[in-house]
């Protein structure tokens, strides 16, 4: 393990916040993590943990930072259909390791995101409506808590329940084992429309109506992105307002199911096809370069696409003069099934995610009015998509879950070594 005060390597994917800890530990295994946590506890220093830096809740000033990027071992058991994943592993590594066996993890849309950290927040995957949250498939977790001891958390224990959904400030998860699903190929891709030729609100209305007709096994999202006219962008995106529907489905009638979407209007691009699961990241084509951004989310009981949806797009469209990414995920299906973890808001029907570039306060001035439009139907927020919003704990958990999480926090971190954890404190 390396232990140093040089912060030159602390440039994560989300560059909005500076990390200025007193010391950085780069462990290679659980023993190193134990040493780092005990070092911090002995000196009464706070502990922050980071794998890839995609979902930084805010800046880090002082204390100890445990950077797990060096813990990158992936071990697939094809017979048991499981994979053991260390704390610094990225989803792309897990997809690549499982693919030769005709298996797939319940990964998100971006292959560079940390598998463990994303799972601790629930893990909304590409095939989420068919298989549920990634957290629902975890067999066990190893975690170093504030007392400097390694715990093996298994289903039925309070620590297991709390880590999966609320684990970002309960300790350092060093490794977990999670189930894989027997998926070798899928039908997926996107249908894109030019938002200046087809009314974006009409696409959203058609999408919402279409979601009421699809089987539980079909996972999809709506997106609206006003691209700036910059030379760095591909010619087909420069200056366009692109409105799209993304689809992922393991059934054999995908073309038939998406036929109503193709009738919405002239299609700018159509990438829907049968593909190897290893190409599933192309469905969303998330950016793969570090940049400054801020984002938040709202879990909705319903989406009033006619009124609130149209106003949402007006407040985030090209006329704002900023690039705001709108994504509406269709929930339900397997996501609504109860599970033995703390992932909340399982009765939500849609998740609206808004993201924009730049620093926190400027971004909030732009995004908060849009979230206000959705407030009458908002039941909560999703911790996986609180990018830079770690100072806002309201809405991330229902009162009962928050109270239970606080109880686990008081047991395993009574001195609050790992911080409040999105508003959950001992």
Coordinates of C-alpha atoms in Angstrom, one line a residue:
X1 CA 0.0 0.0 0.0
X2 CA 1.2 3.5 -0.7
X3 CA 0.5 6.3 1.7
X4 CA 1.3 9.8 0.6
X5 CA 0.3 13.5 0.6
X6 CA 0.9 14.1 -3.1
X7 CA -2.6 14.7 -4.6
X8 CA -1.6 14.8 -8.3
X9 CA -3.3 11.5 -9.1
X10 CA -6.7 12.5 -7.5
X11 CA -8.3 13.7 -10.7
X12 CA -11.4 11.6 -10.9
X13 CA -14.1 11.4 -13.6
X14 CA -16.2 14.2 -12.0
X15 CA -13.9 17.2 -11.8
X16 CA -16.3 19.7 -10.2
X17 CA -14.7 19.2 -6.7
X18 CA -11.2 19.4 -5.4
X19 CA -9.9 16.6 -3.2
X20 CA -7.4 18.0 -0.6
X21 CA -7.1 15.3 2.0
X22 CA -4.2 15.3 4.6
X23 CA -3.2 11.8 3.4
X24 CA -4.0 9.4 0.6
X25 CA -3.9 5.6 1.0
X26 CA -3.9 3.4 -2.0
X27 CA -4.6 -0.1 -0.7
X28 CA -4.1 -3.4 -2.6
X29 CA -6.2 -5.5 -0.3
X30 CA -8.3 -5.7 2.9
X31 CA -5.2 -5.6 5.2
X32 CA -4.2 -2.3 3.7
X33 CA -7.7 -0.9 4.2
X34 CA -7.6 -1.9 7.8
X35 CA -4.3 -0.1 8.3
X36 CA -5.7 3.0 6.6
X37 CA -8.9 3.1 8.7
X38 CA -6.9 2.5 12.0
X39 CA -4.5 5.3 11.0
X40 CA -7.4 7.7 10.6
X41 CA -9.2 6.5 13.8
X42 CA -6.1 6.8 15.9
X43 CA -5.6 10.4 14.8
X44 CA -9.4 11.2 14.8
X45 CA -9.3 12.0 11.1
X46 CA -12.3 11.6 8.8
X47 CA -12.3 9.0 6.1
X48 CA -13.5 9.4 2.5
X49 CA -13.5 6.6 0.0
X50 CA -13.3 6.8 -3.8
X51 CA -12.9 4.3 -6.7
X52 CA -13.4 6.2 -9.9
X53 CA -14.7 9.6 -8.9
X54 CA -17.9 9.4 -11.0
X55 CA -20.4 10.3 -8.2
X56 CA -18.4 12.6 -5.9
X57 CA -20.9 14.0 -3.3
X58 CA -18.7 17.1 -2.8
X59 CA -15.2 18.4 -2.0
X60 CA -12.9 16.6 0.4
X61 CA -10.8 18.9 2.7
X62 CA -8.5 17.2 5.2
X63 CA -8.7 13.8 6.7
X64 CA -7.8 10.5 5.0
X65 CA -8.8 9.5 1.5
X66 CA -8.8 5.8 0.7
X67 CA -8.4 5.4 -3.1
X68 CA -9.4 1.8 -4.0
X69 CA -8.6 2.0 -7.7
X70 CA -5.7 -0.4 -7.2
X71 CA -8.0 -3.2 -5.9
X72 CA -9.2 -4.4 -9.3
X73 CA -9.4 -8.2 -9.1
X74 CA -12.4 -9.9 -10.8
X75 CA -13.1 -13.6 -10.3
X76 CA -16.0 -15.3 -12.2
X77 CA -17.5 -18.6 -11.1
X78 CA -19.4 -19.7 -14.3
X79 CA -20.9 -22.7 -12.6
X80 CA -22.4 -20.7 -9.7
X81 CA -23.1 -17.8 -12.0
X82 CA -21.4 -15.4 -9.6
X83 CA -18.5 -12.9 -9.7
X84 CA -16.3 -11.7 -6.9
X85 CA -15.4 -8.0 -7.4
X86 CA -12.9 -5.9 -5.5
X87 CA -13.5 -2.3 -4.6
X88 CA -11.8 -0.6 -7.5
X89 CA -13.2 -2.7 -10.3
X90 CA -15.1 -1.0 -13.1
X91 CA -18.2 -2.4 -14.7
X92 CA -16.5 -2.8 -18.1
X93 CA -14.1 -5.2 -16.5
X94 CA -16.9 -7.4 -15.1
X95 CA -18.7 -7.4 -18.5
X96 CA -15.6 -8.5 -20.2
X97 CA -14.8 -11.2 -17.7
X98 CA -18.4 -12.7 -17.7
X99 CA -19.0 -12.6 -21.5
X100 CA -17.0 -15.7 -22.5
X101 CA -19.3 -17.8 -20.3
X102 CA -22.5 -16.3 -21.8
X103 CA -23.2 -14.4 -18.6
X104 CA -23.7 -10.7 -17.8
X105 CA -23.6 -8.5 -14.6
X106 CA -26.4 -6.1 -13.8
X107 CA -24.2 -3.1 -14.7
X108 CA -25.1 0.4 -15.5
X109 CA -24.8 2.2 -18.8
X110 CA -21.2 3.5 -18.3
X111 CA -18.4 0.8 -18.4
X112 CA -16.0 3.1 -16.5
X113 CA -18.2 3.4 -13.3
X114 CA -17.1 1.5 -10.2
X115 CA -19.0 -1.7 -9.8
X116 CA -19.0 -1.8 -6.0
X117 CA -19.8 1.8 -5.4
X118 CA -22.7 1.8 -7.9
X119 CA -24.1 -1.4 -6.3
X120 CA -24.0 0.2 -2.8
X121 CA -26.3 2.9 -4.2
X122 CA -28.7 0.3 -5.6
X123 CA -27.4 -0.1 -9.1
X124 CA -29.9 0.7 -11.8
X125 CA -28.8 -1.5 -14.7
X126 CA -29.3 -1.8 -18.4
X127 CA -31.7 -4.7 -17.8
X128 CA -33.2 -3.4 -14.6
X129 CA -36.9 -4.0 -15.3
X130 CA -36.2 -7.7 -16.0
X131 CA -33.8 -8.5 -13.2
X132 CA -34.1 -5.7 -10.6
X133 CA -31.4 -3.7 -8.9
X134 CA -27.8 -4.9 -8.8
X135 CA -28.0 -4.7 -5.0
X136 CA -30.8 -7.4 -5.0
X137 CA -28.3 -9.9 -6.4
X138 CA -25.4 -9.5 -3.9
X139 CA -24.5 -12.7 -2.0
X140 CA -22.1 -11.1 0.5
X141 CA -19.9 -8.2 1.2
X142 CA -16.6 -7.7 3.0
X143 CA -16.4 -4.3 4.7
X144 CA -13.9 -2.6 7.1
X145 CA -15.8 -0.6 9.6
X146 CA -14.7 2.3 11.8
X147 CA -13.3 0.1 14.5
X148 CA -10.7 -1.2 12.0
X149 CA -12.1 -4.7 11.7
X150 CA -13.2 -6.7 8.6
X151 CA -16.8 -7.9 8.6
X152 CA -18.4 -10.4 6.3
X153 CA -21.9 -9.2 5.8
X154 CA -24.5 -11.8 4.6
X155 CA -28.2 -11.7 3.8
X156 CA -30.3 -11.3 7.0
X157 CA -27.8 -9.2 8.9
X158 CA -28.4 -5.5 9.6
X159 CA -25.0 -4.6 8.1
X160 CA -25.8 -6.3 4.8
X161 CA -29.2 -4.6 4.7
X162 CA -27.7 -1.2 5.3
X163 CA -24.7 -1.4 3.0
X164 CA -26.9 -2.2 0.0
X165 CA -28.7 1.1 -0.5
X166 CA -27.0 3.2 2.2
X167 CA -23.4 1.9 2.3
X168 CA -21.5 4.9 1.2
X169 CA -20.7 6.0 4.8
X170 CA -20.8 2.8 6.8
X171 CA -17.2 1.6 6.0
X172 CA -14.9 0.6 3.2
X173 CA -16.4 -2.3 1.2
X174 CA -13.3 -4.2 0.0
X175 CA -15.0 -6.9 -2.0
X176 CA -18.4 -8.4 -2.8
X177 CA -19.9 -11.4 -4.6
X178 CA -22.8 -10.8 -6.9
X179 CA -25.0 -13.0 -9.1
X180 CA -24.7 -12.9 -12.9
X181 CA -27.5 -13.5 -15.3
X182 CA -27.5 -15.8 -18.4
X183 CA -27.5 -13.2 -21.1
X184 CA -25.3 -13.5 -24.1
X185 CA -27.1 -11.1 -26.5
X186 CA -29.8 -8.6 -26.3
X187 CA -32.0 -6.3 -28.5
X188 CA -31.0 -2.8 -27.9
X189 CA -29.9 0.6 -29.1
X190 CA -31.7 4.0 -29.5
X191 CA -34.1 5.8 -31.8
X192 CA -33.0 9.5 -32.1
X193 CA -35.1 12.4 -33.3
X194 CA -34.2 16.0 -34.1
X195 CA -35.9 18.1 -31.4
X196 CA -36.3 21.0 -33.9
X197 CA -38.2 18.8 -36.4
X198 CA -40.2 16.7 -34.0
X199 CA -41.7 18.3 -30.9
X200 CA -39.7 17.0 -27.9
X201 CA -42.8 17.1 -25.6
X202 CA -44.7 15.0 -28.2
X203 CA -41.9 12.4 -28.1
X204 CA -42.1 12.3 -24.3
X205 CA -45.9 11.9 -24.4
X206 CA -45.6 9.1 -26.9
X207 CA -42.9 7.4 -24.8
X208 CA -44.9 7.6 -21.6
X209 CA -47.9 6.1 -23.3
X210 CA -45.7 3.4 -24.9
X211 CA -44.3 2.3 -21.5
X212 CA -47.8 1.3 -20.5
X213 CA -47.9 -1.3 -23.2
X214 CA -44.5 -3.1 -22.9
X215 CA -43.7 -6.2 -20.9
X216 CA -41.8 -6.1 -17.6
X217 CA -38.7 -7.5 -19.2
X218 CA -38.2 -4.4 -21.4
X219 CA -36.0 -1.7 -20.0
X220 CA -36.0 1.8 -21.6
X221 CA -35.3 5.5 -21.1
X222 CA -36.1 8.8 -22.8
X223 CA -33.4 11.4 -23.2
X224 CA -33.2 15.0 -24.4
X225 CA -29.9 16.7 -25.0
X226 CA -29.3 20.2 -26.5
X227 CA -25.7 19.8 -28.0
X228 CA -23.7 23.0 -28.4
X229 CA -22.2 23.8 -31.8
X230 CA -18.6 22.9 -31.0
X231 CA -16.0 21.5 -33.4
X232 CA -15.1 18.8 -30.8
X233 CA -18.5 17.1 -31.3
X234 CA -19.4 14.7 -34.2
X235 CA -20.9 16.6 -37.1
X236 CA -24.3 14.8 -36.7
X237 CA -24.6 16.2 -33.1
X238 CA -23.2 19.7 -33.4
X239 CA -25.9 22.3 -32.6
X240 CA -28.7 19.7 -32.6
X241 CA -31.4 19.1 -29.9
X242 CA -31.4 15.3 -29.9
X243 CA -34.4 13.5 -28.4
X244 CA -34.1 9.8 -28.1
X245 CA -35.5 6.6 -26.7
X246 CA -33.1 3.9 -25.5
X247 CA -34.1 0.2 -25.3
X248 CA -32.6 -3.0 -23.8
X249 CA -34.5 -6.3 -24.1
X250 CA -33.7 -10.0 -24.1
X251 CA -36.9 -11.1 -25.8
X252 CA -37.1 -12.1 -29.5
X253 CA -39.9 -9.6 -30.4
X254 CA -38.0 -6.4 -30.0
X255 CA -38.7 -5.0 -33.4
X256 CA -42.4 -5.5 -33.0
X257 CA -42.5 -3.8 -29.6
X258 CA -40.6 -0.7 -30.8
X259 CA -42.7 -0.3 -33.9
X260 CA -44.9 2.4 -32.3
X261 CA -41.8 4.5 -31.5
X262 CA -40.7 4.5 -35.2
X263 CA -44.1 6.1 -36.0
X264 CA -43.4 9.2 -33.8
X265 CA -41.7 11.1 -36.6
X266 CA -38.7 11.3 -38.9
X267 CA -35.8 9.4 -37.3
X268 CA -32.4 11.1 -37.0
X269 CA -30.6 7.9 -36.2
X270 CA -31.7 4.3 -35.5
X271 CA -29.2 1.9 -33.8
X272 CA -31.7 -0.7 -32.6
X273 CA -30.3 -4.2 -33.3
X274 CA -29.4 -7.6 -31.8
X275 CA -26.0 -7.2 -30.2
X276 CA -23.6 -9.1 -28.0
X277 CA -24.0 -8.0 -24.4
X278 CA -20.4 -6.8 -24.5
X279 CA -21.6 -4.0 -26.8
X280 CA -24.4 -2.9 -24.5
X281 CA -22.6 0.2 -23.5
X282 CA -23.3 1.6 -27.0
X283 CA -27.0 1.8 -26.1
X284 CA -26.4 5.0 -24.1
X285 CA -22.8 5.9 -25.3
X286 CA -22.1 7.8 -22.2
X287 CA -19.1 10.2 -22.3
X288 CA -15.8 8.5 -21.4
X289 CA -13.7 11.6 -20.5
X290 CA -13.5 13.4 -17.2
X291 CA -15.4 16.6 -16.9
X292 CA -17.1 19.0 -14.5
X293 CA -20.8 18.3 -13.9
X294 CA -23.6 18.3 -11.3
X295 CA -26.8 16.3 -11.3
X296 CA -29.7 15.1 -9.3
X297 CA -32.9 13.1 -9.6
X298 CA -36.5 12.7 -8.8
X299 CA -38.4 9.4 -8.4
X300 CA -41.9 9.9 -9.6
X301 CA -45.2 8.1 -8.8
X302 CA -46.4 9.1 -12.3
X303 CA -45.2 11.3 -15.1
X304 CA -47.6 13.9 -16.2
X305 CA -46.1 14.0 -19.7
X306 CA -48.7 16.4 -21.1
X307 CA -48.1 19.3 -18.6
X308 CA -45.2 18.7 -16.2
X309 CA -43.2 16.9 -18.9
X310 CA -43.6 19.7 -21.4
X311 CA -42.6 22.3 -18.8
X312 CA -39.6 20.2 -17.8
X313 CA -38.4 20.2 -21.4
X314 CA -39.0 23.9 -21.8
X315 CA -36.9 24.6 -18.7
X316 CA -34.0 22.4 -19.8
X317 CA -34.1 22.8 -23.6
X318 CA -31.9 24.9 -26.0
X319 CA -33.4 28.2 -24.9
X320 CA -31.7 28.0 -21.5
X321 CA -28.4 28.6 -23.2
X322 CA -26.9 25.6 -21.3
X323 CA -26.4 21.9 -22.0
X324 CA -28.8 20.1 -19.7
X325 CA -29.1 16.3 -20.1
X326 CA -32.6 15.0 -19.3
X327 CA -33.1 11.3 -18.8
X328 CA -36.3 9.6 -17.9
X329 CA -36.0 6.0 -16.8
X330 CA -39.0 3.7 -16.8
X331 CA -39.1 1.8 -13.5
X332 CA -41.4 -0.9 -12.3
X333 CA -41.1 -4.6 -13.3
X334 CA -38.5 -6.4 -11.2
X335 CA -37.4 -3.1 -9.6
X336 CA -40.7 -3.0 -7.7
X337 CA -40.1 -6.4 -6.0
X338 CA -39.2 -6.2 -2.3
X339 CA -35.7 -7.2 -1.3
X340 CA -33.6 -7.6 1.9
X341 CA -31.7 -4.3 1.5
X342 CA -32.2 -0.6 2.0
X343 CA -32.8 0.5 -1.6
X344 CA -35.9 2.7 -1.3
X345 CA -38.7 4.0 -3.5
X346 CA -39.5 0.7 -5.2
X347 CA -43.1 1.8 -6.0
X348 CA -41.8 4.6 -8.2
X349 CA -42.9 4.5 -11.9
X350 CA -40.2 6.8 -13.4
X351 CA -36.9 8.3 -12.4
X352 CA -36.0 11.7 -13.9
X353 CA -32.3 12.6 -14.0
X354 CA -31.1 16.0 -14.8
X355 CA -27.4 16.8 -15.3
X356 CA -25.5 19.9 -16.4
X357 CA -22.0 21.0 -16.7
X358 CA -20.2 23.4 -14.3
X359 CA -20.1 24.1 -10.6
X360 CA -22.8 23.3 -8.0
X361 CA -24.5 26.6 -7.3
X362 CA -24.8 27.7 -10.9
X363 CA -26.2 24.2 -11.8
X364 CA -28.7 24.3 -9.0
X365 CA -30.0 27.7 -10.2
X366 CA -30.8 26.0 -13.5
X367 CA -32.0 22.6 -12.4
X368 CA -34.0 23.3 -9.2
X369 CA -36.9 25.0 -11.0
X370 CA -37.2 22.0 -13.2
X371 CA -37.4 19.7 -10.2
X372 CA -40.0 22.0 -8.7
X373 CA -42.3 21.3 -11.7
X374 CA -42.1 17.6 -10.8
X375 CA -42.6 18.0 -7.1
X376 CA -46.3 17.1 -7.0
X377 CA -45.5 13.6 -8.3
X378 CA -42.0 13.2 -6.6
X379 CA -41.7 10.6 -3.9
X380 CA -37.9 10.7 -3.4
X381 CA -34.4 10.9 -4.9
X382 CA -31.9 8.3 -6.0
X383 CA -28.5 8.3 -4.3
X384 CA -26.8 6.8 -7.4
X385 CA -27.6 10.0 -9.3
X386 CA -26.9 12.7 -6.7
X387 CA -23.8 13.9 -8.5
X388 CA -22.4 16.6 -6.3
X389 CA -25.5 16.8 -4.1
X390 CA -24.0 15.1 -1.1
X391 CA -25.0 18.1 1.1
X392 CA -28.7 17.4 0.4
X393 CA -30.0 14.4 2.3
X394 CA -33.7 15.1 2.1
X395 CA -35.7 12.6 -0.1
X396 CA -33.0 10.0 -0.5
X397 CA -34.7 7.6 2.0
X398 CA -38.2 7.3 3.4
X399 CA -38.4 8.1 7.2
X400 CA -38.5 4.4 8.3
X401 CA -35.4 3.5 6.2
X402 CA -33.5 6.6 7.3
X403 CA -34.2 5.7 11.0
X404 CA -33.0 2.1 10.6
X405 CA -29.9 3.3 8.7
X406 CA -29.1 5.7 11.5
X407 CA -29.3 2.8 13.9
X408 CA -26.8 0.8 12.0
X409 CA -24.6 3.8 11.6
X410 CA -24.6 4.3 15.4
X411 CA -23.5 0.7 15.9
X412 CA -20.7 0.6 13.4
X413 CA -19.6 4.2 13.2
X414 CA -20.6 6.0 16.5
X415 CA -17.8 8.6 16.1
X416 CA -18.9 9.4 12.5
X417 CA -15.5 8.6 11.1
X418 CA -17.0 8.1 7.6
X419 CA -19.3 11.2 7.7
X420 CA -23.0 11.7 7.5
X421 CA -23.6 9.6 4.4
X422 CA -26.2 11.7 2.5
X423 CA -27.9 12.9 5.6
X424 CA -27.8 9.6 7.6
X425 CA -26.0 10.2 10.8
X426 CA -25.6 8.3 14.1

